[in-house]
mmCIF file of C-alpha atoms in Angstrom:
data_model
loop_
_atom_site.group_PDB
_atom_site.id
_atom_site.type_symbol
_atom_site.label_atom_id
_atom_site.label_comp_id
_atom_site.label_asym_id
_atom_site.label_seq_id
_atom_site.Cartn_x
_atom_site.Cartn_y
_atom_site.Cartn_z
ATOM 1 C CA MET A 210 -6.578 18.013 -47.536
ATOM 2 C CA ALA A 211 -5.728 17.272 -44.081
ATOM 3 C CA ALA A 212 -3.129 14.518 -43.457
ATOM 4 C CA PRO A 213 -4.814 11.482 -42.100
ATOM 5 C CA GLU A 214 -4.352 10.866 -38.113
ATOM 6 C CA LYS A 215 -1.429 8.858 -37.176
ATOM 7 C CA ARG A 216 -2.603 5.377 -36.092
ATOM 8 C CA ILE A 217 -1.370 4.118 -32.715
ATOM 9 C CA PRO A 218 -0.085 0.613 -32.048
ATOM 10 C CA THR A 219 -2.136 -2.021 -30.037
ATOM 11 C CA PRO A 220 0.677 -2.746 -27.432
ATOM 12 C CA TYR A 221 0.983 1.012 -26.854
ATOM 13 C CA LYS A 222 -2.994 1.487 -26.642
ATOM 14 C CA PHE A 223 -2.652 -1.237 -23.504
ATOM 15 C CA LEU A 224 0.426 0.938 -22.254
ATOM 16 C CA PHE A 225 -1.765 4.102 -22.544
ATOM 17 C CA GLY A 226 -4.568 2.862 -21.160
ATOM 18 C CA GLY A 227 -2.853 1.214 -17.868
ATOM 19 C CA GLY A 228 -0.726 4.670 -17.801
ATOM 20 C CA ALA A 229 -3.955 6.712 -17.766
ATOM 21 C CA GLY A 230 -5.672 4.458 -15.167
ATOM 22 C CA CYS A 231 -2.544 4.780 -12.998
ATOM 23 C CA CYS A 232 -2.616 8.733 -13.183
ATOM 24 C CA ALA A 233 -6.317 8.742 -12.348
ATOM 25 C CA VAL A 234 -6.048 6.807 -9.059
ATOM 26 C CA LEU A 235 -3.348 9.457 -7.812
ATOM 27 C CA PHE A 236 -6.567 11.330 -7.338
ATOM 28 C CA VAL A 237 -9.398 8.981 -6.631
ATOM 29 C CA HIS A 238 -7.784 6.260 -4.636
ATOM 30 C CA PRO A 239 -8.908 8.170 -1.108
ATOM 31 C CA LEU A 240 -12.614 7.841 -2.326
ATOM 32 C CA ASP A 241 -12.366 4.161 -3.042
ATOM 33 C CA LEU A 242 -10.668 3.344 -0.188
ATOM 34 C CA MET A 243 -13.717 5.118 1.817
ATOM 35 C CA LYS A 244 -15.986 3.577 -0.165
ATOM 36 C CA ASN A 245 -14.281 0.022 0.503
ATOM 37 C CA ARG A 246 -14.571 0.810 4.100
ATOM 38 C CA MET A 247 -18.213 1.571 4.312
ATOM 39 C CA GLN A 248 -18.784 -1.572 2.200
ATOM 40 C CA MET A 249 -17.264 -3.401 5.018
ATOM 41 C CA SER A 250 -18.749 -1.684 7.983
ATOM 42 C CA GLY A 251 -21.637 -3.377 9.822
ATOM 43 C CA LEU A 252 -20.536 -6.644 8.408
ATOM 44 C CA GLY A 253 -22.785 -9.430 10.080
ATOM 45 C CA VAL A 254 -24.803 -6.921 12.071
ATOM 46 C CA ARG A 255 -27.651 -4.165 11.465
ATOM 47 C CA THR A 256 -25.623 -1.582 12.616
ATOM 48 C CA LYS A 257 -23.906 1.864 10.811
ATOM 49 C CA GLU A 258 -20.402 2.201 11.781
ATOM 50 C CA HIS A 259 -19.955 5.759 9.758
ATOM 51 C CA ARG A 260 -22.982 7.618 9.259
ATOM 52 C CA THR A 261 -21.612 9.695 6.250
ATOM 53 C CA THR A 262 -18.733 9.612 4.005
ATOM 54 C CA PHE A 263 -17.678 12.667 5.920
ATOM 55 C CA HIS A 264 -17.931 11.059 9.035
ATOM 56 C CA LEU A 265 -15.735 8.252 7.967
ATOM 57 C CA MET A 266 -13.014 10.593 6.506
ATOM 58 C CA VAL A 267 -12.685 12.775 9.498
ATOM 59 C CA HIS A 268 -12.161 9.497 11.771
ATOM 60 C CA ILE A 269 -9.393 8.197 9.641
ATOM 61 C CA ILE A 270 -7.643 11.475 9.230
ATOM 62 C CA ARG A 271 -8.092 11.975 13.395
ATOM 63 C CA ASN A 272 -7.052 8.192 14.135
ATOM 64 C CA GLU A 273 -4.769 7.027 11.536
ATOM 65 C CA GLY A 274 -3.724 10.062 9.786
ATOM 66 C CA LEU A 275 -3.916 11.844 6.713
ATOM 67 C CA LEU A 276 -1.434 9.780 4.739
ATOM 68 C CA ALA A 277 -4.073 6.386 5.785
ATOM 69 C CA LEU A 278 -6.189 7.771 2.614
ATOM 70 C CA TYR A 279 -3.500 6.357 0.933
ATOM 71 C CA ASN A 280 -3.502 3.110 2.324
ATOM 72 C CA GLY A 281 -3.284 -0.042 0.031
ATOM 73 C CA PHE A 282 -2.071 2.522 -2.693
ATOM 74 C CA THR A 283 0.286 0.480 -4.020
ATOM 75 C CA ALA A 284 -2.448 -2.443 -4.681
ATOM 76 C CA GLY A 285 -4.490 0.530 -6.357
ATOM 77 C CA LEU A 286 -1.727 1.122 -8.804
ATOM 78 C CA PHE A 287 -1.174 -2.452 -9.315
ATOM 79 C CA ARG A 288 -4.937 -2.915 -10.060
ATOM 80 C CA GLN A 289 -4.717 -0.250 -12.796
ATOM 81 C CA ALA A 290 -1.373 -1.504 -14.208
ATOM 82 C CA THR A 291 -3.515 -4.992 -14.711
ATOM 83 C CA TYR A 292 -7.292 -4.271 -15.043
ATOM 84 C CA THR A 293 -7.458 -1.248 -16.636
ATOM 85 C CA THR A 294 -4.240 -2.118 -18.842
ATOM 86 C CA THR A 295 -6.332 -5.197 -20.140
ATOM 87 C CA ARG A 296 -9.866 -3.647 -20.534
ATOM 88 C CA LEU A 297 -8.872 -0.639 -22.359
ATOM 89 C CA GLY A 298 -6.106 -2.399 -24.327
ATOM 90 C CA VAL A 299 -8.614 -5.117 -25.354
ATOM 91 C CA PHE A 300 -11.539 -2.887 -26.007
ATOM 92 C CA THR A 301 -9.859 -0.642 -28.182
ATOM 93 C CA TRP A 302 -8.102 -3.809 -30.366
ATOM 94 C CA LEU A 303 -11.718 -5.087 -30.836
ATOM 95 C CA PHE A 304 -13.110 -1.678 -31.635
ATOM 96 C CA ASP A 305 -10.463 -1.523 -34.598
ATOM 97 C CA VAL A 306 -11.161 -5.096 -35.391
ATOM 98 C CA PHE A 307 -14.792 -4.353 -36.031
ATOM 99 C CA THR A 308 -14.340 -1.341 -37.491
ATOM 100 C CA VAL A 309 -14.831 -1.952 -41.184
ATOM 101 C CA ASP A 310 -14.428 0.609 -44.026
ATOM 102 C CA GLY A 311 -14.288 3.565 -41.514
ATOM 103 C CA GLN A 312 -17.615 2.224 -40.085
ATOM 104 C CA THR A 313 -17.412 2.359 -36.386
ATOM 105 C CA PRO A 314 -19.961 -0.238 -34.173
ATOM 106 C CA GLY A 315 -22.852 0.439 -33.010
ATOM 107 C CA LEU A 316 -24.060 1.124 -29.851
ATOM 108 C CA SER A 317 -25.164 -2.625 -28.623
ATOM 109 C CA LEU A 318 -21.813 -3.709 -30.461
ATOM 110 C CA LYS A 319 -19.860 -1.480 -28.327
ATOM 111 C CA VAL A 320 -21.634 -2.485 -25.043
ATOM 112 C CA GLY A 321 -20.734 -6.106 -26.260
ATOM 113 C CA LEU A 322 -17.204 -5.329 -26.588
ATOM 114 C CA GLY A 323 -16.979 -3.370 -23.383
ATOM 115 C CA MET A 324 -18.551 -6.501 -21.777
ATOM 116 C CA VAL A 325 -15.687 -8.636 -23.250
ATOM 117 C CA ALA A 326 -13.268 -6.412 -22.261
ATOM 118 C CA GLY A 327 -14.437 -6.284 -18.775
ATOM 119 C CA LEU A 328 -14.023 -10.228 -18.460
ATOM 120 C CA CYS A 329 -10.684 -10.044 -19.778
ATOM 121 C CA GLY A 330 -9.567 -7.572 -17.150
ATOM 122 C CA ALA A 331 -11.106 -9.047 -14.525
ATOM 123 C CA ILE A 332 -9.257 -12.407 -14.927
ATOM 124 C CA VAL A 333 -6.112 -10.448 -15.124
ATOM 125 C CA GLY A 334 -6.839 -8.143 -12.437
ATOM 126 C CA THR A 335 -8.966 -10.282 -9.423
ATOM 127 C CA PRO A 336 -5.637 -10.570 -7.585
ATOM 128 C CA ALA A 337 -4.928 -7.198 -7.510
ATOM 129 C CA GLU A 338 -8.271 -6.571 -6.448
ATOM 130 C CA VAL A 339 -7.949 -9.268 -3.978
ATOM 131 C CA THR A 340 -4.869 -7.246 -2.348
ATOM 132 C CA TRP A 341 -6.399 -3.778 -2.678
ATOM 133 C CA ILE A 342 -9.481 -4.501 -0.901
ATOM 134 C CA ARG A 343 -7.683 -6.169 2.217
ATOM 135 C CA MET A 344 -5.119 -3.649 2.399
ATOM 136 C CA THR A 345 -7.895 -0.828 2.092
ATOM 137 C CA SER A 346 -9.617 -2.282 4.678
ATOM 138 C CA ASP A 347 -7.169 -3.699 7.101
ATOM 139 C CA ASN A 348 -7.047 -0.874 9.549
ATOM 140 C CA ARG A 349 -10.884 -1.323 10.458
ATOM 141 C CA LEU A 350 -9.751 -4.587 12.100
ATOM 142 C CA PRO A 351 -8.895 -4.855 15.731
ATOM 143 C CA PRO A 352 -4.841 -4.768 15.719
ATOM 144 C CA GLU A 353 -4.431 -8.378 16.427
ATOM 145 C CA LYS A 354 -6.319 -9.503 13.155
ATOM 146 C CA ARG A 355 -5.062 -6.758 10.921
ATOM 147 C CA ARG A 356 -2.831 -8.711 8.408
ATOM 148 C CA ASN A 357 -0.688 -5.886 7.884
ATOM 149 C CA TYR A 358 1.047 -6.240 4.558
ATOM 150 C CA LYS A 359 4.104 -3.911 3.611
ATOM 151 C CA HIS A 360 2.971 -3.778 -0.155
ATOM 152 C CA VAL A 361 0.955 -5.017 -3.108
ATOM 153 C CA PHE A 362 3.805 -7.876 -3.690
ATOM 154 C CA ASP A 363 4.339 -8.697 0.188
ATOM 155 C CA ALA A 364 0.315 -9.279 0.018
ATOM 156 C CA LEU A 365 0.339 -11.591 -3.079
ATOM 157 C CA ILE A 366 3.506 -13.426 -1.426
ATOM 158 C CA ARG A 367 1.687 -13.906 2.088
ATOM 159 C CA ILE A 368 -1.646 -14.573 0.499
ATOM 160 C CA LYS A 369 -0.024 -17.715 -1.737
ATOM 161 C CA ARG A 370 1.773 -18.804 1.294
ATOM 162 C CA GLU A 371 -1.230 -18.627 3.933
ATOM 163 C CA GLU A 372 -4.229 -19.412 2.027
ATOM 164 C CA GLY A 373 -2.994 -20.968 -1.402
ATOM 165 C CA ILE A 374 -2.414 -19.385 -4.722
ATOM 166 C CA LYS A 375 -6.232 -19.879 -5.693
ATOM 167 C CA THR A 376 -7.019 -17.142 -3.317
ATOM 168 C CA TRP A 377 -5.577 -14.936 -5.528
ATOM 169 C CA TRP A 378 -8.560 -15.271 -7.565
ATOM 170 C CA ARG A 379 -11.088 -15.566 -4.757
ATOM 171 C CA GLY A 380 -14.493 -13.552 -5.982
ATOM 172 C CA LEU A 381 -13.633 -14.299 -9.723
ATOM 173 C CA VAL A 382 -17.110 -14.720 -10.438
ATOM 174 C CA PRO A 383 -18.560 -11.470 -8.766
ATOM 175 C CA THR A 384 -15.729 -9.359 -10.050
ATOM 176 C CA MET A 385 -16.312 -10.823 -13.734
ATOM 177 C CA ALA A 386 -20.300 -9.759 -13.042
ATOM 178 C CA ARG A 387 -19.353 -6.583 -11.623
ATOM 179 C CA PHE A 388 -16.876 -5.691 -14.596
ATOM 180 C CA VAL A 389 -19.308 -6.729 -16.934
ATOM 181 C CA VAL A 390 -22.312 -4.549 -15.155
ATOM 182 C CA VAL A 391 -19.907 -1.476 -15.147
ATOM 183 C CA ASN A 392 -18.617 -1.745 -18.690
ATOM 184 C CA GLY A 393 -22.028 -2.242 -20.089
ATOM 185 C CA ALA A 394 -23.512 0.089 -17.986
ATOM 186 C CA GLN A 395 -21.085 3.022 -18.283
ATOM 187 C CA LEU A 396 -20.658 2.752 -21.895
ATOM 188 C CA SER A 397 -24.416 2.704 -22.574
ATOM 189 C CA SER A 398 -25.206 5.716 -20.418
ATOM 190 C CA TYR A 399 -22.268 7.662 -21.360
ATOM 191 C CA THR A 400 -23.240 7.310 -24.936
ATOM 192 C CA GLN A 401 -26.881 8.475 -24.211
ATOM 193 C CA SER A 402 -26.223 11.460 -21.655
ATOM 194 C CA LYS A 403 -23.569 12.821 -23.864
ATOM 195 C CA GLN A 404 -26.096 12.475 -26.893
ATOM 196 C CA LEU A 405 -29.054 14.239 -25.034
ATOM 197 C CA LEU A 406 -26.715 16.810 -23.673
ATOM 198 C CA LEU A 407 -25.427 18.341 -27.337
ATOM 199 C CA GLU A 408 -29.053 18.068 -28.282
ATOM 200 C CA THR A 409 -29.474 20.881 -25.549
ATOM 201 C CA GLU A 410 -27.268 23.202 -27.544
ATOM 202 C CA LYS A 411 -25.601 24.322 -24.461
ATOM 203 C CA PHE A 412 -22.856 21.502 -24.809
ATOM 204 C CA ARG A 413 -20.237 20.963 -27.612
ATOM 205 C CA GLU A 414 -17.403 18.643 -27.807
ATOM 206 C CA GLY A 415 -15.058 19.199 -24.955
ATOM 207 C CA ILE A 416 -13.707 18.933 -21.468
ATOM 208 C CA LEU A 417 -17.171 20.209 -19.943
ATOM 209 C CA LEU A 418 -19.514 17.964 -22.099
ATOM 210 C CA HIS A 419 -17.465 14.681 -21.146
ATOM 211 C CA PHE A 420 -16.841 15.785 -17.493
ATOM 212 C CA CYS A 421 -21.117 16.174 -17.613
ATOM 213 C CA ALA A 422 -21.612 12.904 -19.445
ATOM 214 C CA SER A 423 -19.277 11.077 -17.242
ATOM 215 C CA MET A 424 -20.888 11.896 -14.054
ATOM 216 C CA ILE A 425 -24.130 11.052 -15.090
ATOM 217 C CA ALA A 426 -22.846 7.905 -16.416
ATOM 218 C CA GLY A 427 -21.371 7.416 -12.950
ATOM 219 C CA PHE A 428 -24.425 7.663 -11.229
ATOM 220 C CA VAL A 429 -26.174 5.180 -13.441
ATOM 221 C CA THR A 430 -23.292 2.931 -13.234
ATOM 222 C CA SER A 431 -22.871 3.101 -9.548
ATOM 223 C CA VAL A 432 -26.903 2.374 -9.129
ATOM 224 C CA ILE A 433 -26.645 -0.662 -10.987
ATOM 225 C CA SER A 434 -23.372 -1.802 -10.167
ATOM 226 C CA LEU A 435 -22.710 -1.158 -6.282
ATOM 227 C CA PRO A 436 -24.800 -4.308 -5.137
ATOM 228 C CA VAL A 437 -22.576 -6.234 -7.159
ATOM 229 C CA ASP A 438 -19.459 -4.630 -5.820
ATOM 230 C CA ILE A 439 -20.197 -5.163 -2.168
ATOM 231 C CA VAL A 440 -20.909 -8.690 -2.644
ATOM 232 C CA LYS A 441 -17.339 -9.019 -4.224
ATOM 233 C CA THR A 442 -15.643 -6.986 -1.589
ATOM 234 C CA ARG A 443 -16.970 -9.021 0.973
ATOM 235 C CA VAL A 444 -16.303 -12.373 -0.420
ATOM 236 C CA GLN A 445 -12.257 -11.069 -1.293
ATOM 237 C CA ASN A 446 -11.857 -9.785 2.237
ATOM 238 C CA MET A 447 -12.645 -13.245 3.694
ATOM 239 C CA ALA A 448 -9.961 -15.558 4.726
ATOM 240 C CA ARG A 449 -10.588 -19.370 4.462
ATOM 241 C CA ILE A 450 -8.451 -19.847 7.036
ATOM 242 C CA ASN A 451 -10.571 -18.201 9.449
ATOM 243 C CA GLY A 452 -13.454 -19.958 8.023
ATOM 244 C CA GLY A 453 -14.862 -17.104 5.788
ATOM 245 C CA GLN A 454 -17.939 -17.793 4.071
ATOM 246 C CA THR A 455 -17.171 -17.555 0.361
ATOM 247 C CA ASN A 456 -20.073 -18.494 -1.616
ATOM 248 C CA PRO A 457 -21.660 -15.126 -2.933
ATOM 249 C CA ILE A 458 -25.067 -16.728 -2.351
ATOM 250 C CA PRO A 459 -25.156 -16.886 1.229
ATOM 251 C CA ILE A 460 -23.549 -13.553 1.673
ATOM 252 C CA VAL A 461 -25.951 -11.805 -0.622
ATOM 253 C CA THR A 462 -28.887 -13.321 2.042
ATOM 254 C CA GLY A 463 -27.058 -12.735 4.909
ATOM 255 C CA ILE A 464 -26.271 -9.280 4.244
ATOM 256 C CA PHE A 465 -30.198 -8.966 3.349
ATOM 257 C CA LYS A 466 -31.377 -10.500 6.669
ATOM 258 C CA SER A 467 -28.878 -9.005 9.079
ATOM 259 C CA GLU A 468 -28.061 -5.372 7.274
ATOM 260 C CA GLY A 469 -31.237 -4.612 5.561
ATOM 261 C CA ILE A 470 -31.464 -4.194 1.292
ATOM 262 C CA LEU A 471 -30.152 -0.530 1.464
ATOM 263 C CA ALA A 472 -26.952 -2.337 2.756
ATOM 264 C CA PHE A 473 -26.246 -3.087 -1.047
ATOM 265 C CA TRP A 474 -25.885 0.365 -1.555
ATOM 266 C CA LYS A 475 -23.468 1.082 1.142
ATOM 267 C CA GLY A 476 -20.690 3.842 0.362
ATOM 268 C CA PHE A 477 -22.706 4.813 -2.752
ATOM 269 C CA THR A 478 -21.522 8.406 -2.191
ATOM 270 C CA PRO A 479 -17.682 7.649 -2.502
ATOM 271 C CA TYR A 480 -18.433 5.101 -5.145
ATOM 272 C CA TYR A 481 -20.130 7.440 -7.242
ATOM 273 C CA MET A 482 -17.700 10.119 -6.758
ATOM 274 C CA GLY A 483 -14.934 7.641 -7.657
ATOM 275 C CA ILE A 484 -16.534 6.633 -10.729
ATOM 276 C CA GLY A 485 -17.410 9.794 -12.439
ATOM 277 C CA PRO A 486 -13.898 11.642 -11.994
ATOM 278 C CA TYR A 487 -11.945 8.394 -12.603
ATOM 279 C CA THR A 488 -13.642 8.173 -16.102
ATOM 280 C CA VAL A 489 -13.093 11.803 -16.733
ATOM 281 C CA LEU A 490 -9.484 12.106 -15.445
ATOM 282 C CA SER A 491 -8.598 8.411 -17.183
ATOM 283 C CA PHE A 492 -9.868 9.688 -20.442
ATOM 284 C CA ILE A 493 -8.231 13.107 -20.170
ATOM 285 C CA PHE A 494 -5.116 11.223 -19.589
ATOM 286 C CA LEU A 495 -5.576 8.821 -22.375
ATOM 287 C CA GLU A 496 -6.053 11.467 -24.803
ATOM 288 C CA GLN A 497 -2.880 13.375 -23.587
ATOM 289 C CA PHE A 498 -1.009 10.287 -24.119
ATOM 290 C CA TYR A 499 -2.235 9.756 -27.457
ATOM 291 C CA ARG A 500 -1.723 13.674 -28.408
ATOM 292 C CA ALA A 501 1.976 12.986 -27.562
ATOM 293 C CA TYR A 502 2.518 10.226 -29.529
ATOM 294 C CA ARG A 503 1.098 11.329 -32.526
ATOM 295 C CA LYS A 504 3.582 14.785 -32.289
ATOM 296 C CA TYR A 505 6.865 12.941 -31.122
ATOM 297 C CA SER A 506 6.440 9.483 -32.292
ATOM 298 C CA ARG A 507 8.913 9.050 -35.506
ATOM 299 C CA ASP A 508 7.174 5.752 -36.442
#
C-alpha cells in the first residue's frame, strides 16, 4: 500500500504560492508591461498610439532600450509577493477547510472560494498594483510629467508623501471586481476545458494538457475581465493632485464616448498571452515547490 502523501502546512502554501508567482513573472513581465501601455494609449482621444503589440514592442526597444521591457519589474515582484501569495494561500487553505472526508469541493464552491481568495488578494495587493501600473506606463508620458520612481518602495513612499496613503488603495473597487471576475472565470473555464480535452482521448494528465487548458481558460478570462482591468488601470494611473478622475463610472462612459466600445479590449493580445503562460508557469513552479518540500522536508 502506497504511503500517504505528505501534507504541506498552510504557511508553506502561502510561501510557495508567492514564490511561484514571482518565478512566473520573470517571463511574462514584458507582456504585462505592453498590455498596460496599450491600455493607456489614446487616453481621452479616439486614436491608436500603437497599431499592434509588435509595433509597440519595437517602439519600446528602439526608443527606450531592451531593458525597458522590464521597467517596473520590482513592482511586479512585489505584486506577486502580496497578491499571489494571499490569493493562492487563502484558496488552498479554504480548499482544505471545505474538503470533508476526502470529498473535495464541487465546481460551484471552487469558483466561490476562488472569488473570496481574489477579494483578499485585492485588498493586500492593491498598493503594489498601483505602483506597478504607474512604473510600467511612466515612459509613455512627456519627460516633464514622468514620476521617475526608482523602485517599488520609492514609489510607495512618494505616493504616500505626495498624494496621501489612501492612494495606495486607489481603484480598490475595480481591482476587487477584476480579481473576482478573473478568479471565477479562470477556474471554471480551466476545469471545463480540461475535462473536454480529456474526453477527446488525445490528452492525458501532464504538462501538455495543463498548458492547453490554461491557454483556453486564459482566452475566456481575457475576454471577460479585460474591460474591468482597463478601467482599473485608468483609475490607478490618475493622480488626484493633477485633477484626475478616480470615479470608475465617468471613466467608463468617457472611454465609450471618446475611444469607442473596442477600447475596452485594448491590449488584448499581450493580456491573453500573459494570462495563459503565467497560469501554466505559476502552477508548474508551484508543483515543483510542493514536490521539493515532500522530498526534502523532515517534518
